[in-house]
PDB file of C-alpha atoms and ligand atoms in Angstrom:
ATOM      1  CA  MET A  22     107.383 114.049  73.938  1.00 33.00           C
ATOM      2  CA  GLY A  23     108.772 114.245  70.388  1.00 33.00           C
ATOM      3  CA  ASN A  24     107.919 113.515  67.109  1.00 34.00           C
ATOM      4  CA  HIS A  25     110.858 110.888  66.679  1.00 31.00           C
ATOM      5  CA  SER A  26     109.613 107.814  65.379  1.00 31.00           C
ATOM      6  CA  ILE A  27     110.759 104.170  67.251  1.00 28.00           C
ATOM      7  CA  GLU A  28     112.798 102.836  64.478  1.00 33.00           C
ATOM      8  CA  GLY A  29     116.612 103.821  64.006  1.00 33.00           C
ATOM      9  CA  VAL A  30     116.306 106.682  66.394  1.00 30.00           C
ATOM     10  CA  GLU A  31     119.574 105.621  69.433  1.00 34.00           C
ATOM     11  CA  ALA A  32     119.168 104.969  72.485  1.00 33.00           C
ATOM     12  CA  LYS A  33     120.213 108.599  73.897  1.00 36.00           C
ATOM     13  CA  GLU A  34     116.932 110.101  72.333  1.00 33.00           C
ATOM     14  CA  PHE A  35     114.107 108.340  74.600  1.00 33.00           C
ATOM     15  CA  SER A  36     115.324 110.831  77.445  1.00 34.00           C
ATOM     16  CA  VAL A  37     113.212 113.279  74.793  1.00 31.00           C
ATOM     17  CA  LEU A  38     110.811 111.381  77.140  1.00 30.00           C
ATOM     18  CA  ASN A  39     111.336 112.769  79.854  1.00 30.00           C
ATOM     19  CA  CYS A  40     109.652 116.543  78.612  1.00 32.00           C
ATOM     20  CA  ILE A  41     106.124 115.191  79.718  1.00 30.00           C
ATOM     21  CA  ASP A  42     105.260 118.040  81.821  1.00 35.00           C
ATOM     22  CA  LEU A  43     103.145 117.003  84.816  1.00 41.00           C
ATOM     23  CA  SER A  44     104.475 119.369  87.242  1.00 49.00           C
ATOM     24  CA  ASN A  45     102.172 119.781  90.069  1.00 51.00           C
ATOM     25  CA  PRO A  46     102.482 121.849  92.981  1.00 56.00           C
ATOM     26  CA  ASP A  47     100.201 119.071  94.714  1.00 60.00           C
ATOM     27  CA  ILE A  48     103.037 117.370  95.064  1.00 59.00           C
ATOM     28  CA  ASN A  49     105.657 119.307  96.397  1.00 61.00           C
ATOM     29  CA  ASN A  50     102.820 119.711  98.880  1.00 60.00           C
ATOM     30  CA  SER A  51     102.301 116.082  99.681  1.00 55.00           C
ATOM     31  CA  VAL A  52     106.355 115.587  99.892  1.00 55.00           C
ATOM     32  CA  SER A  53     106.129 118.147 103.353  1.00 56.00           C
ATOM     33  CA  LEU A  54     103.473 116.264 104.675  1.00 55.00           C
ATOM     34  CA  LEU A  55     105.133 112.486 103.620  1.00 52.00           C
ATOM     35  CA  LYS A  56     107.921 113.815 105.432  1.00 53.00           C
ATOM     36  CA  GLN A  57     106.321 115.309 108.308  1.00 54.00           C
ATOM     37  CA  ALA A  58     104.500 111.296 108.515  1.00 52.00           C
ATOM     38  CA  CYS A  59     107.828 110.164 108.342  1.00 50.00           C
ATOM     39  CA  LEU A  60     108.859 111.627 111.871  1.00 49.00           C
ATOM     40  CA  ASP A  61     106.141 109.904 113.346  1.00 53.00           C
ATOM     41  CA  SER A  62     107.354 106.287 113.596  1.00 56.00           C
ATOM     42  CA  GLY A  63     104.477 104.464 115.989  1.00 66.00           C
ATOM     43  CA  GLN A  64     101.499 106.371 113.213  1.00 72.00           C
ATOM     44  CA  LYS A  65     103.798 104.751 110.825  1.00 78.00           C
ATOM     45  CA  MET A  66     103.939 100.745 112.270  1.00 79.00           C
ATOM     46  CA  LYS A  67      99.966 101.581 112.961  1.00 82.00           C
ATOM     47  CA  LEU A  68      99.836 102.017 108.778  1.00 87.00           C
ATOM     48  CA  LEU A  69     101.582  98.571 108.038  1.00 87.00           C
ATOM     49  CA  ARG A  70     101.354  97.502 104.950  1.00 88.00           C
ATOM     50  CA  ASN A  71      98.686  94.434 104.882  1.00 91.00           C
ATOM     51  CA  GLU A  72      98.697  91.094 102.665  1.00 91.00           C
ATOM     52  CA  LYS A  73      97.258  93.521  99.626  1.00 93.00           C
ATOM     53  CA  HIS A  74     100.476  95.289  99.400  1.00 94.00           C
ATOM     54  CA  ARG A  75      98.913  97.905 100.529  1.00 95.00           C
ATOM     55  CA  GLY A  76     100.606 100.696 103.251  1.00 93.00           C
ATOM     56  CA  TYR A  77     103.813 101.798 104.992  1.00 91.00           C
ATOM     57  CA  THR A  78     106.951  99.367 104.189  1.00 90.00           C
ATOM     58  CA  PRO A  79     109.889 100.210 106.912  1.00 87.00           C
ATOM     59  CA  VAL A  80     113.364 100.156 106.410  1.00 88.00           C
ATOM     60  CA  LEU A  81     114.834  96.770 104.914  1.00 89.00           C
ATOM     61  CA  ASP A  82     111.617  95.446 104.718  1.00 88.00           C
ATOM     62  CA  GLU A  83     112.421  94.788 101.105  1.00 87.00           C
ATOM     63  CA  LEU A  84     115.356  92.438  99.473  1.00 88.00           C
ATOM     64  CA  LEU A  85     115.981  93.103  95.785  1.00 88.00           C
ATOM     65  CA  ASP A  86     119.112  91.631  95.240  1.00 89.00           C
ATOM     66  CA  PRO A  87     120.004  88.300  97.582  1.00 85.00           C
ATOM     67  CA  GLU A  88     122.577  87.650  96.425  1.00 85.00           C
ATOM     68  CA  ASN A  89     124.795  90.905  97.143  1.00 87.00           C
ATOM     69  CA  GLN A  90     123.200  92.079 100.211  1.00 87.00           C
ATOM     70  CA  VAL A  91     123.789  89.340 102.303  1.00 78.00           C
ATOM     71  CA  HIS A  92     120.574  89.436 103.426  1.00 69.00           C
ATOM     72  CA  VAL A  93     120.165  92.795 104.824  1.00 82.00           C
ATOM     73  CA  GLY A  94     117.100  94.388 103.254  1.00 91.00           C
ATOM     74  CA  ASP A  95     116.937  98.118 101.325  1.00 89.00           C
ATOM     75  CA  TYR A  96     117.648 100.946 103.221  1.00 91.00           C
ATOM     76  CA  LYS A  97     114.884 102.395 101.948  1.00 92.00           C
ATOM     77  CA  GLU A  98     111.218 103.231 103.306  1.00 91.00           C
ATOM     78  CA  GLY A  99     108.206 103.259 101.652  1.00 92.00           C
ATOM     79  CA  TYR A 100     104.103 103.462 101.389  1.00 93.00           C
ATOM     80  CA  TYR A 101     102.038 101.199  98.673  1.00 94.00           C
ATOM     81  CA  ILE A 102      99.043 102.473  97.178  1.00 96.00           C
ATOM     82  CA  GLY A 103      96.894 100.496  94.451  1.00 97.00           C
ATOM     83  CA  VAL A 104      93.679 100.968  92.784  1.00 98.00           C
ATOM     84  CA  GLU A 105      91.118 101.779  95.285  1.00 97.00           C
ATOM     85  CA  VAL A 106      88.761  98.826  95.226  1.00 98.00           C
ATOM     86  CA  ALA A 107      85.830  98.871  98.015  1.00 97.00           C
ATOM     87  CA  GLU A 108      86.151  95.713 100.430  1.00 96.00           C
ATOM     88  CA  ASP A 109      82.631  94.649  99.600  1.00 98.00           C
ATOM     89  CA  ASP A 110      82.881  94.941  95.643  1.00 98.00           C
ATOM     90  CA  PRO A 111      83.857  91.361  94.022  1.00 98.00           C
ATOM     91  CA  GLU A 112      87.008  92.854  92.688  1.00 97.00           C
ATOM     92  CA  ALA A 113      89.167  93.332  95.857  1.00 97.00           C
ATOM     93  CA  GLN A 114      88.765  89.260  96.030  1.00 96.00           C
ATOM     94  CA  LYS A 115      92.199  89.702  93.607  1.00 97.00           C
ATOM     95  CA  PRO A 116      95.167  89.334  95.263  1.00 97.00           C
ATOM     96  CA  PHE A 117      96.079  92.867  94.301  1.00 97.00           C
ATOM     97  CA  TYR A 118      92.974  95.297  94.118  1.00 98.00           C
ATOM     98  CA  GLY A 119      91.487  96.739  97.760  1.00 97.00           C
ATOM     99  CA  PRO A 120      90.721  99.469  99.925  1.00 97.00           C
ATOM    100  CA  ASN A 121      94.381 101.721 100.741  1.00 97.00           C
ATOM    101  CA  VAL A 122      95.255 101.646 103.940  1.00 94.00           C
ATOM    102  CA  TRP A 123      95.290 105.330 104.572  1.00 93.00           C
ATOM    103  CA  PRO A 124      96.100 108.034 107.598  1.00 88.00           C
ATOM    104  CA  ALA A 125      93.348 109.706 109.379  1.00 87.00           C
ATOM    105  CA  GLU A 126      92.024 112.434 107.454  1.00 87.00           C
ATOM    106  CA  ASP A 127      93.541 115.110 110.352  1.00 84.00           C
ATOM    107  CA  PHE A 128      96.581 113.320 110.062  1.00 82.00           C
ATOM    108  CA  LEU A 129      97.046 114.373 106.886  1.00 83.00           C
ATOM    109  CA  PRO A 130      94.907 116.996 105.401  1.00 85.00           C
ATOM    110  CA  GLY A 131      94.545 116.523 102.134  1.00 89.00           C
ATOM    111  CA  TRP A 132      96.658 113.315 101.477  1.00 90.00           C
ATOM    112  CA  ARG A 133      94.607 111.024 100.108  1.00 92.00           C
ATOM    113  CA  GLU A 134      93.036 113.260  97.845  1.00 93.00           C
ATOM    114  CA  THR A 135      96.104 114.246  96.659  1.00 92.00           C
ATOM    115  CA  MET A 136      97.484 110.813  95.992  1.00 93.00           C
ATOM    116  CA  GLU A 137      94.325 109.410  94.963  1.00 95.00           C
ATOM    117  CA  LYS A 138      94.670 112.348  91.868  1.00 94.00           C
ATOM    118  CA  PHE A 139      98.717 111.398  91.524  1.00 95.00           C
ATOM    119  CA  HIS A 140      97.076 108.245  90.727  1.00 96.00           C
ATOM    120  CA  ARG A 141      94.510 109.195  88.276  1.00 95.00           C
ATOM    121  CA  GLU A 142      96.423 111.370  86.353  1.00 95.00           C
ATOM    122  CA  THR A 143      99.847 108.996  85.905  1.00 96.00           C
ATOM    123  CA  ILE A 144      98.203 105.695  84.807  1.00 97.00           C
ATOM    124  CA  LYS A 145      97.096 108.041  81.216  1.00 97.00           C
ATOM    125  CA  VAL A 146     101.104 108.989  81.655  1.00 96.00           C
ATOM    126  CA  GLY A 147     101.541 105.192  81.873  1.00 97.00           C
ATOM    127  CA  LYS A 148      99.007 104.523  78.997  1.00 97.00           C
ATOM    128  CA  ALA A 149     100.745 106.812  76.705  1.00 96.00           C
ATOM    129  CA  VAL A 150     104.245 105.179  76.974  1.00 96.00           C
ATOM    130  CA  ALA A 151     102.319 101.901  76.461  1.00 96.00           C
ATOM    131  CA  ARG A 152     100.675 103.122  73.380  1.00 96.00           C
ATOM    132  CA  ILE A 153     104.463 104.136  71.874  1.00 95.00           C
ATOM    133  CA  ILE A 154     105.912 100.543  73.066  1.00 95.00           C
ATOM    134  CA  ALA A 155     102.576  99.168  70.805  1.00 95.00           C
ATOM    135  CA  LEU A 156     103.692 100.302  67.608  1.00 95.00           C
ATOM    136  CA  ALA A 157     107.679 100.164  68.020  1.00 95.00           C
ATOM    137  CA  LEU A 158     107.096  96.606  68.291  1.00 96.00           C
ATOM    138  CA  ASP A 159     104.514  96.606  65.431  1.00 95.00           C
ATOM    139  CA  LEU A 160     101.260  96.279  67.170  1.00 97.00           C
ATOM    140  CA  ASP A 161      98.280  98.073  66.924  1.00 97.00           C
ATOM    141  CA  VAL A 162      98.882 101.300  68.724  1.00 96.00           C
ATOM    142  CA  ASP A 163      95.818 100.494  71.043  1.00 97.00           C
ATOM    143  CA  PHE A 164      97.485  96.643  72.342  1.00 98.00           C
ATOM    144  CA  PHE A 165      97.668  97.730  75.494  1.00 98.00           C
ATOM    145  CA  ASP A 166      94.518  99.245  76.181  1.00 97.00           C
ATOM    146  CA  LYS A 167      92.595  95.973  75.611  1.00 97.00           C
ATOM    147  CA  PRO A 168      90.747  95.238  79.527  1.00 96.00           C
ATOM    148  CA  GLU A 169      93.079  92.266  79.988  1.00 96.00           C
ATOM    149  CA  MET A 170      96.010  95.164  79.345  1.00 98.00           C
ATOM    150  CA  LEU A 171      96.364  98.223  81.027  1.00 98.00           C
ATOM    151  CA  GLY A 172      91.961  98.771  80.824  1.00 97.00           C
ATOM    152  CA  GLU A 173      91.837  97.094  83.903  1.00 98.00           C
ATOM    153  CA  ALA A 174      96.002  97.438  84.969  1.00 98.00           C
ATOM    154  CA  ILE A 175      96.826  96.679  88.194  1.00 98.00           C
ATOM    155  CA  ALA A 176      99.017  99.854  89.108  1.00 98.00           C
ATOM    156  CA  THR A 177     100.767 100.742  92.118  1.00 97.00           C
ATOM    157  CA  LEU A 178     101.868 104.052  93.250  1.00 96.00           C
ATOM    158  CA  ARG A 179     105.136 103.519  95.901  1.00 94.00           C
ATOM    159  CA  LEU A 180     106.553 106.706  97.620  1.00 94.00           C
ATOM    160  CA  LEU A 181     109.796 106.467  98.805  1.00 94.00           C
ATOM    161  CA  HIS A 182     112.080 107.207 101.532  1.00 92.00           C
ATOM    162  CA  TYR A 183     115.678 106.778 101.853  1.00 93.00           C
ATOM    163  CA  ALA A 184     117.025 108.447 105.153  1.00 90.00           C
ATOM    164  CA  GLY A 185     120.646 109.301 104.184  1.00 89.00           C
ATOM    165  CA  GLN A 186     122.216 105.695 105.052  1.00 89.00           C
ATOM    166  CA  ILE A 187     125.679 105.567 103.323  1.00 91.00           C
ATOM    167  CA  SER A 188     126.012 102.591 100.861  1.00 91.00           C
ATOM    168  CA  ASN A 189     128.881  99.931 100.745  1.00 90.00           C
ATOM    169  CA  PRO A 190     128.478  97.251  97.985  1.00 89.00           C
ATOM    170  CA  SER A 191     131.821  95.754  99.280  1.00 87.00           C
ATOM    171  CA  GLN A 192     129.783  94.257 102.348  1.00 88.00           C
ATOM    172  CA  GLY A 193     126.123  94.613 100.661  1.00 89.00           C
ATOM    173  CA  ILE A 194     124.477  97.902 102.052  1.00 91.00           C
ATOM    174  CA  TYR A 195     122.270 100.121  98.953  1.00 92.00           C
ATOM    175  CA  GLY A 196     119.714 102.330  99.360  1.00 94.00           C
ATOM    176  CA  ALA A 197     118.080  99.637  96.354  1.00 94.00           C
ATOM    177  CA  GLY A 198     119.629  96.313  95.832  1.00 93.00           C
ATOM    178  CA  ALA A 199     119.837  95.257  91.791  1.00 95.00           C
ATOM    179  CA  HIS A 200     116.656  94.691  90.350  1.00 96.00           C
ATOM    180  CA  SER A 201     113.997  95.018  87.048  1.00 97.00           C
ATOM    181  CA  ASP A 202     110.624  95.822  87.907  1.00 98.00           C
ATOM    182  CA  PHE A 203     108.352  92.949  87.737  1.00 98.00           C
ATOM    183  CA  GLY A 204     105.516  94.685  85.240  1.00 98.00           C
ATOM    184  CA  LEU A 205     105.370  96.766  81.771  1.00 98.00           C
ATOM    185  CA  ILE A 206     106.811 100.340  82.595  1.00 98.00           C
ATOM    186  CA  THR A 207     107.589 102.055  86.042  1.00 98.00           C
ATOM    187  CA  LEU A 208     107.619 106.159  85.933  1.00 97.00           C
ATOM    188  CA  LEU A 209     109.657 107.001  88.556  1.00 97.00           C
ATOM    189  CA  ALA A 210     110.082 110.516  89.994  1.00 95.00           C
ATOM    190  CA  THR A 211     112.862 111.231  92.414  1.00 95.00           C
ATOM    191  CA  ASP A 212     114.405 114.829  94.063  1.00 93.00           C
ATOM    192  CA  ASP A 213     116.829 116.078  93.206  1.00 94.00           C
ATOM    193  CA  VAL A 214     119.498 113.567  95.261  1.00 95.00           C
ATOM    194  CA  LEU A 215     121.506 111.828  92.927  1.00 95.00           C
ATOM    195  CA  GLY A 216     121.147 107.641  93.905  1.00 96.00           C
ATOM    196  CA  LEU A 217     119.107 105.702  91.081  1.00 96.00           C
ATOM    197  CA  GLN A 218     121.818 103.432  89.217  1.00 96.00           C
ATOM    198  CA  ILE A 219     121.138 101.618  85.522  1.00 96.00           C
ATOM    199  CA  CYS A 220     123.081  99.141  84.520  1.00 96.00           C
ATOM    200  CA  ARG A 221     122.707  99.181  80.531  1.00 94.00           C
ATOM    201  CA  ASP A 222     124.164  95.696  79.927  1.00 94.00           C
ATOM    202  CA  LYS A 223     123.064  93.243  82.173  1.00 94.00           C
ATOM    203  CA  ASP A 224     124.978  90.309  80.651  1.00 93.00           C
ATOM    204  CA  ALA A 225     128.523  92.031  80.521  1.00 94.00           C
ATOM    205  CA  LYS A 226     130.803  90.494  83.445  1.00 92.00           C
ATOM    206  CA  PRO A 227     131.875  93.125  85.513  1.00 91.00           C
ATOM    207  CA  GLN A 228     128.505  95.205  85.278  1.00 92.00           C
ATOM    208  CA  THR A 229     128.974  98.724  84.808  1.00 95.00           C
ATOM    209  CA  TRP A 230     127.026 101.310  87.058  1.00 95.00           C
ATOM    210  CA  GLU A 231     126.172 105.071  85.069  1.00 95.00           C
ATOM    211  CA  TYR A 232     124.236 107.535  87.776  1.00 95.00           C
ATOM    212  CA  VAL A 233     120.785 108.681  85.518  1.00 95.00           C
ATOM    213  CA  ALA A 234     120.473 112.657  86.431  1.00 93.00           C
ATOM    214  CA  PRO A 235     117.980 113.480  88.542  1.00 92.00           C
ATOM    215  CA  LEU A 236     115.341 115.731  85.821  1.00 90.00           C
ATOM    216  CA  ILE A 237     113.090 117.525  88.077  1.00 89.00           C
ATOM    217  CA  GLY A 238     109.611 117.650  86.952  1.00 88.00           C
ATOM    218  CA  SER A 239     110.037 114.512  84.705  1.00 93.00           C
ATOM    219  CA  PHE A 240     109.766 110.687  84.912  1.00 95.00           C
ATOM    220  CA  ILE A 241     112.449 108.296  84.369  1.00 96.00           C
ATOM    221  CA  VAL A 242     110.745 105.401  82.557  1.00 96.00           C
ATOM    222  CA  ASN A 243     112.716 101.708  83.425  1.00 97.00           C
ATOM    223  CA  LEU A 244     111.590  98.515  81.510  1.00 97.00           C
ATOM    224  CA  GLY A 245     109.957  95.289  83.509  1.00 98.00           C
ATOM    225  CA  ASP A 246     110.360  92.184  83.625  1.00 98.00           C
ATOM    226  CA  MET A 247     107.069  90.948  81.552  1.00 98.00           C
ATOM    227  CA  LEU A 248     108.084  93.613  79.007  1.00 98.00           C
ATOM    228  CA  GLU A 249     111.000  91.724  78.011  1.00 98.00           C
ATOM    229  CA  ARG A 250     109.274  88.421  78.353  1.00 98.00           C
ATOM    230  CA  TRP A 251     106.293  89.588  75.984  1.00 98.00           C
ATOM    231  CA  SER A 252     108.241  91.439  73.464  1.00 97.00           C
ATOM    232  CA  ASN A 253     111.068  87.881  73.648  1.00 98.00           C
ATOM    233  CA  GLY A 254     113.717  90.419  74.554  1.00 97.00           C
ATOM    234  CA  VAL A 255     113.413  92.876  72.240  1.00 96.00           C
ATOM    235  CA  PHE A 256     113.229  95.616  75.247  1.00 96.00           C
ATOM    236  CA  LYS A 257     115.429  94.422  77.908  1.00 96.00           C
ATOM    237  CA  SER A 258     114.152  95.442  80.867  1.00 97.00           C
ATOM    238  CA  THR A 259     115.904  97.733  82.852  1.00 97.00           C
ATOM    239  CA  LEU A 260     118.570  96.881  85.983  1.00 97.00           C
ATOM    240  CA  HIS A 261     118.791  99.157  88.491  1.00 97.00           C
ATOM    241  CA  ARG A 262     120.077 100.111  92.088  1.00 96.00           C
ATOM    242  CA  VAL A 263     120.109 103.081  94.311  1.00 97.00           C
ATOM    243  CA  LEU A 264     123.185 103.860  96.220  1.00 96.00           C
ATOM    244  CA  GLY A 265     122.402 105.902  99.175  1.00 95.00           C
ATOM    245  CA  ASN A 266     124.926 109.029 100.653  1.00 93.00           C
ATOM    246  CA  GLU A 267     124.670 111.124 103.807  1.00 93.00           C
ATOM    247  CA  GLN A 268     122.014 113.141 101.998  1.00 95.00           C
ATOM    248  CA  GLU A 269     117.941 111.848 102.050  1.00 93.00           C
ATOM    249  CA  ARG A 270     116.714 111.019  98.860  1.00 94.00           C
ATOM    250  CA  TYR A 271     112.831 110.642  98.300  1.00 93.00           C
ATOM    251  CA  SER A 272     111.198 108.713  94.547  1.00 94.00           C
ATOM    252  CA  ILE A 273     108.366 107.895  93.887  1.00 95.00           C
ATOM    253  CA  ALA A 274     107.752 105.049  91.668  1.00 96.00           C
ATOM    254  CA  TYR A 275     104.715 104.471  89.804  1.00 98.00           C
ATOM    255  CA  PHE A 276     104.777 100.375  88.829  1.00 98.00           C
ATOM    256  CA  LEU A 277     101.912  99.469  85.748  1.00 98.00           C
ATOM    257  CA  GLU A 278     101.611  95.783  84.912  1.00 98.00           C
ATOM    258  CA  PRO A 279      98.253  94.719  83.154  1.00 98.00           C
ATOM    259  CA  SER A 280      95.245  92.907  84.909  1.00 98.00           C
ATOM    260  CA  HIS A 281      95.352  89.789  87.257  1.00 98.00           C
ATOM    261  CA  ASP A 282      94.379  86.947  84.750  1.00 98.00           C
ATOM    262  CA  CYS A 283      96.699  88.765  81.590  1.00 98.00           C
ATOM    263  CA  LEU A 284      98.735  85.809  80.838  1.00 98.00           C
ATOM    264  CA  VAL A 285     102.054  87.352  79.596  1.00 98.00           C
ATOM    265  CA  GLU A 286     103.403  85.318  76.689  1.00 98.00           C
ATOM    266  CA  CYS A 287     105.722  86.287  74.092  1.00 98.00           C
ATOM    267  CA  LEU A 288     104.233  88.629  71.497  1.00 98.00           C
ATOM    268  CA  PRO A 289     103.316  87.216  67.963  1.00 97.00           C
ATOM    269  CA  THR A 290     105.620  89.830  66.264  1.00 97.00           C
ATOM    270  CA  CYS A 291     107.933  89.079  68.207  1.00 98.00           C
ATOM    271  CA  LYS A 292     108.498  85.533  67.914  1.00 97.00           C
ATOM    272  CA  SER A 293     109.397  83.332  64.342  1.00 97.00           C
ATOM    273  CA  GLU A 294     110.912  79.432  63.465  1.00 97.00           C
ATOM    274  CA  THR A 295     114.135  81.140  63.570  1.00 97.00           C
ATOM    275  CA  ASN A 296     113.412  83.208  66.993  1.00 97.00           C
ATOM    276  CA  PRO A 297     111.760  80.567  69.075  1.00 98.00           C
ATOM    277  CA  PRO A 298     110.135  82.011  72.706  1.00 98.00           C
ATOM    278  CA  LYS A 299     112.734  82.247  75.094  1.00 98.00           C
ATOM    279  CA  PHE A 300     110.446  82.942  78.525  1.00 98.00           C
ATOM    280  CA  PRO A 301     106.985  80.345  79.215  1.00 98.00           C
ATOM    281  CA  PRO A 302     103.670  82.106  79.001  1.00 98.00           C
ATOM    282  CA  VAL A 303     102.342  83.017  82.662  1.00 98.00           C
ATOM    283  CA  LEU A 304      99.546  84.563  84.572  1.00 98.00           C
ATOM    284  CA  CYS A 305      99.940  88.540  86.047  1.00 98.00           C
ATOM    285  CA  ARG A 306      98.995  87.211  89.315  1.00 98.00           C
ATOM    286  CA  ASP A 307     100.676  84.455  89.545  1.00 98.00           C
ATOM    287  CA  TYR A 308     104.069  86.357  88.383  1.00 98.00           C
ATOM    288  CA  MET A 309     103.708  89.247  91.096  1.00 98.00           C
ATOM    289  CA  ASN A 310     102.562  86.826  94.059  1.00 97.00           C
ATOM    290  CA  GLN A 311     105.803  85.376  93.538  1.00 97.00           C
ATOM    291  CA  ARG A 312     107.897  88.373  92.670  1.00 96.00           C
ATOM    292  CA  TYR A 313     106.596  90.245  95.915  1.00 95.00           C
ATOM    293  CA  LYS A 314     107.053  86.818  97.400  1.00 94.00           C
ATOM    294  CA  ASP A 315     110.652  86.226  96.769  1.00 91.00           C
ATOM    295  CA  THR A 316     111.537  90.291  97.390  1.00 89.00           C
ATOM    296  CA  HIS A 317     109.958  91.024 100.731  1.00 87.00           C
ATOM    297  CA  ALA A 318     109.676  90.214 104.797  1.00 85.00           C
ATOM    298  CA  ASP A 319     107.306  87.953 106.030  1.00 87.00           C
ATOM    299  CA  LEU A 320     105.029  89.991 107.365  1.00 86.00           C
ATOM    300  CA  LYS A 321     104.631  87.878 110.367  1.00 84.00           C
ATOM    301  CA  ILE A 322     107.585  89.141 111.768  1.00 82.00           C
ATOM    302  CA  TYR A 323     105.898  92.284 112.334  1.00 82.00           C
ATOM    303  CA  ASN A 324     103.643  90.373 114.788  1.00 76.00           C
ATOM    304  CA  ASN A 325     105.387  91.464 117.917  1.00 60.00           C
ATOM    305  CA  GLY A 326     104.479  95.353 117.121  1.00 51.00           C
ATOM    306  CA  LEU A 327     108.224  97.157 116.055  1.00 45.00           C
ATOM    307  CA  ASN A 328     110.394  94.472 115.567  1.00 45.00           C
ATOM    308  CA  LEU A 329     112.174  95.230 112.459  1.00 47.00           C
ATOM    309  CA  PRO A 330     114.216  92.306 110.547  1.00 47.00           C
ATOM    310  CA  ALA A 331     117.396  92.159 112.189  1.00 43.00           C
ATOM    311  CA  ASP A 332     120.140  95.221 111.047  1.00 41.00           C
ATOM    312  CA  THR A 333     123.474  94.139 111.183  1.00 38.00           C
ATOM    313  CA  SER A 334     124.677  97.485 109.970  1.00 37.00           C
TER     314      SER A 334
HETATM  315  O1  LIG B   8     113.921 104.785  94.039  1.00 80.53           O
HETATM  316  C1  LIG B   8     114.474 105.176  93.085  1.00 80.53           C
HETATM  317  O2  LIG B   8     114.571 105.630  92.329  1.00 80.53           O
HETATM  318  C2  LIG B   8     114.319 103.692  92.813  1.00 80.53           C
HETATM  319  C3  LIG B   8     113.265 102.898  93.416  1.00 80.53           C
HETATM  320  C4  LIG B   8     113.281 101.414  92.310  1.00 80.53           C
HETATM  321  O3  LIG B   8     114.019 101.231  91.871  1.00 80.53           O
HETATM  322  C5  LIG B   8     111.828 100.942  92.944  1.00 80.53           C
HETATM  323  O4  LIG B   8     111.187 100.723  94.239  1.00 80.53           O
HETATM  324  O5  LIG B   8     111.555  99.001  91.812  1.00 80.53           O
HETATM  325 FE1  LIG B   9     112.693  99.417  90.921  1.00 80.53          FE
END
């Protein structure tokens, strides 16, 4: 990370955050193992995500932009891995805590260990970025480190695979529909296939979309909707989408949200008499439940085994 102060730094210079070096040979290994797993669709459905949002999410399971996606979901499949909490631990009562869904060790040897390590290491990066955000908002540097914040974070790793379905915005076909992520920030690692686009000014009409150039060995940092709410719009959440071309693409998203019981409300440093809060306070668990419900297929559609949402392409 560079030594720039936040104030007065042009938005472009924030790309110095790309210099966080997390290159880890294990990750390459896990990507090839994941590819192997993707070839076996019977296995995948055995690992189907559960009501805690852990496990495999099939193509079209998620629909992020219902207005433009004409009711066909995202052409991506994924695998959610959250904070591992044993079934008999009282914390597992919380909607986003519980045991993960893991493939059998002999099916993907070492995979669980690699993913758990990635989860542990990435949260440290997320907290480091959160400290910079805290300073930029005139808060104590450790504001987001408190237990009710990221001390007991909901932190979800999601491995994503785009099989090469070509997107066609005029027909509402997207790798991932336009959206902003739900939480504080998302750390995104991608392969070298172009696909991710951001819209810098989400209120502009028409919207302008630009590709984000992949940079191997670095994270793209997307700002989430809770940060927009906390900061009263000082930080706008990043509107983004993925366009597929015929190339296969892989990415890893690490979504960082505060504790279940965190009340996300306008920060004292972001409001004044002339600038009152723009958003009502929300409880993190309620907000997350609603956002997942709004964007993911009802699990009941999978009751008949391999039934996927209708693909009208
Ligand atoms: O695959 C990507 O680059 C982005 C994925 C994404 O935006 C998401 O899963 O929320
Ligand atoms: Fe996203």
